[in-house]
Amino acid sequence: MILPKMSAALLSMSFFGSAYACADLHGHTSLDQWVVICGAANGAAAVFQALPHDLAQHRETAKTHISRFAAESGMSALEFEPLFERGLTEGQRLVASRSTLFTPRKVALLDGFHHDKHIAYADVRRAFSS
């Protein structure tokens, strides 16, 4: 079930400027799945040569916002790092294996990635609450 959500998030990033933009596509997505999705966005950006410090900032923003939402919602601690790494690997694989789908949207996907590395917590909370 996570692969369609991951694909939807990456396409959302490339069409709407954020992996979080189309929360309707992500109905009933768990926080664990969101961590994997964020990792996939990071992995996709890495395939398209995003700079290491941008990748690190995106990762930290995702970790901060997801951890904050979990704490505010009374959820238990997340296994962020292993889930993010899983998503990163899957995102790289997905973009490489579906290059005809993602390569034409490379610039837009990277623009969405750069947006999400600075995304406001309120926007993320809204997506998680949808």
PDB file of N, CA, C and O in Angstrom, residues 20 23 26 28-35 38 60-78 80 119-130:
ATOM      1  N   TYR A  20       3.207  17.275   0.407  1.00  0.00           N
ATOM      2  CA  TYR A  20       2.076  17.387   1.326  1.00  0.00           C
ATOM      3  C   TYR A  20       0.867  18.072   0.695  1.00  0.00           C
ATOM      4  O   TYR A  20      -0.176  18.179   1.318  1.00  0.00           O
ATOM      5  N   ALA A  23      -3.171  16.268   0.146  1.00  0.00           N
ATOM      6  CA  ALA A  23      -3.446  15.379   1.284  1.00  0.00           C
ATOM      7  C   ALA A  23      -4.600  14.424   0.989  1.00  0.00           C
ATOM      8  O   ALA A  23      -4.645  13.328   1.540  1.00  0.00           O
ATOM      9  N   HIS A  26      -3.636  11.064   0.147  1.00  0.00           N
ATOM     10  CA  HIS A  26      -2.971  10.319   1.205  1.00  0.00           C
ATOM     11  C   HIS A  26      -3.917   9.937   2.332  1.00  0.00           C
ATOM     12  O   HIS A  26      -3.482   9.761   3.462  1.00  0.00           O
ATOM     13  N   HIS A  28      -5.897   8.316   5.199  1.00  0.00           N
ATOM     14  CA  HIS A  28      -5.586   7.200   6.096  1.00  0.00           C
ATOM     15  C   HIS A  28      -4.114   6.805   6.043  1.00  0.00           C
ATOM     16  O   HIS A  28      -3.777   5.641   6.137  1.00  0.00           O
ATOM     17  N   THR A  29      -3.246   7.776   5.899  1.00  0.00           N
ATOM     18  CA  THR A  29      -1.808   7.525   5.902  1.00  0.00           C
ATOM     19  C   THR A  29      -1.301   7.647   7.332  1.00  0.00           C
ATOM     20  O   THR A  29      -1.528   8.658   7.988  1.00  0.00           O
ATOM     21  N   SER A  30      -0.609   6.635   7.805  1.00  0.00           N
ATOM     22  CA  SER A  30      -0.065   6.659   9.157  1.00  0.00           C
ATOM     23  C   SER A  30       1.183   7.539   9.205  1.00  0.00           C
ATOM     24  O   SER A  30       1.786   7.841   8.164  1.00  0.00           O
ATOM     25  N   LEU A  31       1.586   7.942  10.408  1.00  0.00           N
ATOM     26  CA  LEU A  31       2.810   8.732  10.527  1.00  0.00           C
ATOM     27  C   LEU A  31       4.025   7.936  10.072  1.00  0.00           C
ATOM     28  O   LEU A  31       4.947   8.501   9.478  1.00  0.00           O
ATOM     29  N   ASP A  32       4.040   6.636  10.336  1.00  0.00           N
ATOM     30  CA  ASP A  32       5.138   5.805   9.836  1.00  0.00           C
ATOM     31  C   ASP A  32       5.213   5.883   8.310  1.00  0.00           C
ATOM     32  O   ASP A  32       6.296   5.996   7.737  1.00  0.00           O
ATOM     33  N   GLN A  33       4.061   5.826   7.666  1.00  0.00           N
ATOM     34  CA  GLN A  33       4.036   5.919   6.203  1.00  0.00           C
ATOM     35  C   GLN A  33       4.496   7.300   5.745  1.00  0.00           C
ATOM     36  O   GLN A  33       5.187   7.422   4.735  1.00  0.00           O
ATOM     37  N   TRP A  34       4.136   8.364   6.488  1.00  0.00           N
ATOM     38  CA  TRP A  34       4.593   9.700   6.133  1.00  0.00           C
ATOM     39  C   TRP A  34       6.107   9.791   6.199  1.00  0.00           C
ATOM     40  O   TRP A  34       6.738  10.447   5.375  1.00  0.00           O
ATOM     41  N   VAL A  35       6.709   9.134   7.203  1.00  0.00           N
ATOM     42  CA  VAL A  35       8.175   9.143   7.302  1.00  0.00           C
ATOM     43  C   VAL A  35       8.776   8.487   6.065  1.00  0.00           C
ATOM     44  O   VAL A  35       9.716   9.006   5.462  1.00  0.00           O
ATOM     45  N   CYS A  38       8.412  10.847   3.121  1.00  0.00           N
ATOM     46  CA  CYS A  38       9.410  11.926   3.178  1.00  0.00           C
ATOM     47  C   CYS A  38      10.782  11.408   2.757  1.00  0.00           C
ATOM     48  O   CYS A  38      11.513  12.093   2.043  1.00  0.00           O
ATOM     49  N   GLU A  60      15.900  16.875   8.148  1.00  0.00           N
ATOM     50  CA  GLU A  60      15.719  17.462   9.483  1.00  0.00           C
ATOM     51  C   GLU A  60      14.352  18.129   9.617  1.00  0.00           C
ATOM     52  O   GLU A  60      13.701  18.022  10.657  1.00  0.00           O
ATOM     53  N   THR A  61      13.909  18.825   8.568  1.00  0.00           N
ATOM     54  CA  THR A  61      12.581  19.447   8.599  1.00  0.00           C
ATOM     55  C   THR A  61      11.502  18.386   8.756  1.00  0.00           C
ATOM     56  O   THR A  61      10.592  18.536   9.575  1.00  0.00           O
ATOM     57  N   ALA A  62      11.604  17.318   7.984  1.00  0.00           N
ATOM     58  CA  ALA A  62      10.618  16.234   8.088  1.00  0.00           C
ATOM     59  C   ALA A  62      10.633  15.630   9.492  1.00  0.00           C
ATOM     60  O   ALA A  62       9.575  15.431  10.102  1.00  0.00           O
ATOM     61  N   LYS A  63      11.808  15.368  10.002  1.00  0.00           N
ATOM     62  CA  LYS A  63      11.926  14.757  11.338  1.00  0.00           C
ATOM     63  C   LYS A  63      11.324  15.670  12.408  1.00  0.00           C
ATOM     64  O   LYS A  63      10.570  15.220  13.274  1.00  0.00           O
ATOM     65  N   THR A  64      11.651  16.947  12.345  1.00  0.00           N
ATOM     66  CA  THR A  64      11.145  17.906  13.328  1.00  0.00           C
ATOM     67  C   THR A  64       9.624  17.982  13.291  1.00  0.00           C
ATOM     68  O   THR A  64       8.961  17.908  14.330  1.00  0.00           O
ATOM     69  N   HIS A  65       9.056  18.142  12.101  1.00  0.00           N
ATOM     70  CA  HIS A  65       7.600  18.295  11.981  1.00  0.00           C
ATOM     71  C   HIS A  65       6.855  17.012  12.340  1.00  0.00           C
ATOM     72  O   HIS A  65       5.838  17.062  13.034  1.00  0.00           O
ATOM     73  N   ILE A  66       7.338  15.881  11.875  1.00  0.00           N
ATOM     74  CA  ILE A  66       6.652  14.617  12.166  1.00  0.00           C
ATOM     75  C   ILE A  66       6.748  14.296  13.657  1.00  0.00           C
ATOM     76  O   ILE A  66       5.753  13.886  14.273  1.00  0.00           O
ATOM     77  N   SER A  67       7.899  14.505  14.241  1.00  0.00           N
ATOM     78  CA  SER A  67       8.064  14.251  15.679  1.00  0.00           C
ATOM     79  C   SER A  67       7.172  15.181  16.497  1.00  0.00           C
ATOM     80  O   SER A  67       6.567  14.759  17.488  1.00  0.00           O
ATOM     81  N   ARG A  68       7.084  16.427  16.094  1.00  0.00           N
ATOM     82  CA  ARG A  68       6.228  17.383  16.804  1.00  0.00           C
ATOM     83  C   ARG A  68       4.764  16.967  16.717  1.00  0.00           C
ATOM     84  O   ARG A  68       4.045  16.981  17.717  1.00  0.00           O
ATOM     85  N   PHE A  69       4.336  16.581  15.525  1.00  0.00           N
ATOM     86  CA  PHE A  69       2.943  16.163  15.367  1.00  0.00           C
ATOM     87  C   PHE A  69       2.657  14.926  16.218  1.00  0.00           C
ATOM     88  O   PHE A  69       1.611  14.839  16.863  1.00  0.00           O
ATOM     89  N   ALA A  70       3.579  13.986  16.235  1.00  0.00           N
ATOM     90  CA  ALA A  70       3.405  12.770  17.045  1.00  0.00           C
ATOM     91  C   ALA A  70       3.280  13.133  18.517  1.00  0.00           C
ATOM     92  O   ALA A  70       2.395  12.624  19.221  1.00  0.00           O
ATOM     93  N   ALA A  71       4.151  14.013  18.995  1.00  0.00           N
ATOM     94  CA  ALA A  71       4.113  14.414  20.407  1.00  0.00           C
ATOM     95  C   ALA A  71       2.814  15.139  20.742  1.00  0.00           C
ATOM     96  O   ALA A  71       2.183  14.855  21.766  1.00  0.00           O
ATOM     97  N   GLU A  72       2.392  16.056  19.876  1.00  0.00           N
ATOM     98  CA  GLU A  72       1.162  16.812  20.117  1.00  0.00           C
ATOM     99  C   GLU A  72      -0.076  15.926  20.059  1.00  0.00           C
ATOM    100  O   GLU A  72      -1.085  16.227  20.683  1.00  0.00           O
ATOM    101  N   SER A  73       0.017  14.833  19.309  1.00  0.00           N
ATOM    102  CA  SER A  73      -1.120  13.917  19.150  1.00  0.00           C
ATOM    103  C   SER A  73      -1.090  12.787  20.172  1.00  0.00           C
ATOM    104  O   SER A  73      -1.935  11.896  20.116  1.00  0.00           O
ATOM    105  N   GLY A  74      -0.093  12.805  21.054  1.00  0.00           N
ATOM    106  CA  GLY A  74       0.009  11.772  22.083  1.00  0.00           C
ATOM    107  C   GLY A  74       0.412  10.414  21.547  1.00  0.00           C
ATOM    108  O   GLY A  74       0.117   9.382  22.147  1.00  0.00           O
ATOM    109  N   MET A  75       1.106  10.398  20.421  1.00  0.00           N
ATOM    110  CA  MET A  75       1.548   9.138  19.823  1.00  0.00           C
ATOM    111  C   MET A  75       2.905   8.739  20.384  1.00  0.00           C
ATOM    112  O   MET A  75       3.679   9.582  20.816  1.00  0.00           O
ATOM    113  N   SER A  76       3.173   7.472  20.329  1.00  0.00           N
ATOM    114  CA  SER A  76       4.459   6.985  20.816  1.00  0.00           C
ATOM    115  C   SER A  76       5.585   7.437  19.887  1.00  0.00           C
ATOM    116  O   SER A  76       5.347   7.848  18.753  1.00  0.00           O
ATOM    117  N   ALA A  77       6.789   7.333  20.383  1.00  0.00           N
ATOM    118  CA  ALA A  77       7.965   7.736  19.605  1.00  0.00           C
ATOM    119  C   ALA A  77       8.054   6.946  18.307  1.00  0.00           C
ATOM    120  O   ALA A  77       7.750   5.749  18.268  1.00  0.00           O
ATOM    121  N   LEU A  78       8.452   7.619  17.277  1.00  0.00           N
ATOM    122  CA  LEU A  78       8.589   7.001  15.963  1.00  0.00           C
ATOM    123  C   LEU A  78       9.998   6.457  15.767  1.00  0.00           C
ATOM    124  O   LEU A  78      10.954   6.976  16.315  1.00  0.00           O
ATOM    125  N   PHE A  80      12.052   6.983  13.388  1.00  0.00           N
ATOM    126  CA  PHE A  80      12.206   7.850  12.225  1.00  0.00           C
ATOM    127  C   PHE A  80      13.323   7.397  11.294  1.00  0.00           C
ATOM    128  O   PHE A  80      13.094   7.236  10.084  1.00  0.00           O
ATOM    129  N   ILE A 119       9.086  23.904   4.606  1.00  0.00           N
ATOM    130  CA  ILE A 119       7.646  23.962   4.797  1.00  0.00           C
ATOM    131  C   ILE A 119       7.281  24.299   6.245  1.00  0.00           C
ATOM    132  O   ILE A 119       7.949  23.871   7.182  1.00  0.00           O
ATOM    133  N   ALA A 120       6.242  25.082   6.386  1.00  0.00           N
ATOM    134  CA  ALA A 120       5.768  25.469   7.716  1.00  0.00           C
ATOM    135  C   ALA A 120       5.078  24.288   8.397  1.00  0.00           C
ATOM    136  O   ALA A 120       4.400  23.486   7.736  1.00  0.00           O
ATOM    137  N   TYR A 121       5.246  24.210   9.690  1.00  0.00           N
ATOM    138  CA  TYR A 121       4.626  23.124  10.451  1.00  0.00           C
ATOM    139  C   TYR A 121       3.107  23.119  10.268  1.00  0.00           C
ATOM    140  O   TYR A 121       2.500  22.056  10.145  1.00  0.00           O
ATOM    141  N   ALA A 122       2.479  24.285  10.218  1.00  0.00           N
ATOM    142  CA  ALA A 122       1.020  24.354  10.063  1.00  0.00           C
ATOM    143  C   ALA A 122       0.557  23.654   8.788  1.00  0.00           C
ATOM    144  O   ALA A 122      -0.479  22.986   8.771  1.00  0.00           O
ATOM    145  N   ASP A 123       1.326  23.764   7.713  1.00  0.00           N
ATOM    146  CA  ASP A 123       0.970  23.102   6.455  1.00  0.00           C
ATOM    147  C   ASP A 123       1.090  21.591   6.566  1.00  0.00           C
ATOM    148  O   ASP A 123       0.267  20.846   6.036  1.00  0.00           O
ATOM    149  N   VAL A 124       2.123  21.148   7.271  1.00  0.00           N
ATOM    150  CA  VAL A 124       2.319  19.713   7.465  1.00  0.00           C
ATOM    151  C   VAL A 124       1.221  19.156   8.370  1.00  0.00           C
ATOM    152  O   VAL A 124       0.636  18.109   8.092  1.00  0.00           O
ATOM    153  N   ARG A 125       0.930  19.867   9.453  1.00  0.00           N
ATOM    154  CA  ARG A 125      -0.125  19.424  10.377  1.00  0.00           C
ATOM    155  C   ARG A 125      -1.456  19.300   9.637  1.00  0.00           C
ATOM    156  O   ARG A 125      -2.202  18.340   9.835  1.00  0.00           O
ATOM    157  N   ARG A 126      -1.748  20.242   8.767  1.00  0.00           N
ATOM    158  CA  ARG A 126      -2.994  20.196   7.992  1.00  0.00           C
ATOM    159  C   ARG A 126      -3.033  18.947   7.117  1.00  0.00           C
ATOM    160  O   ARG A 126      -4.046  18.268   7.026  1.00  0.00           O
ATOM    161  N   ALA A 127      -1.917  18.617   6.487  1.00  0.00           N
ATOM    162  CA  ALA A 127      -1.864  17.420   5.650  1.00  0.00           C
ATOM    163  C   ALA A 127      -2.039  16.151   6.493  1.00  0.00           C
ATOM    164  O   ALA A 127      -2.761  15.234   6.100  1.00  0.00           O
ATOM    165  N   PHE A 128      -1.383  16.094   7.647  1.00  0.00           N
ATOM    166  CA  PHE A 128      -1.500  14.927   8.507  1.00  0.00           C
ATOM    167  C   PHE A 128      -2.899  14.762   9.063  1.00  0.00           C
ATOM    168  O   PHE A 128      -3.333  13.651   9.331  1.00  0.00           O
ATOM    169  N   SER A 129      -3.594  15.857   9.265  1.00  0.00           N
ATOM    170  CA  SER A 129      -4.925  15.820   9.866  1.00  0.00           C
ATOM    171  C   SER A 129      -6.025  15.525   8.853  1.00  0.00           C
ATOM    172  O   SER A 129      -7.170  15.302   9.244  1.00  0.00           O
ATOM    173  N   SER A 130      -5.685  15.563   7.584  1.00  0.00           N
ATOM    174  CA  SER A 130      -6.698  15.331   6.538  1.00  0.00           C
ATOM    175  C   SER A 130      -7.129  13.894   6.465  1.00  0.00           C
ATOM    176  O   SER A 130      -6.435  12.989   6.764  1.00  0.00           O
TER     177      SER A 130
END
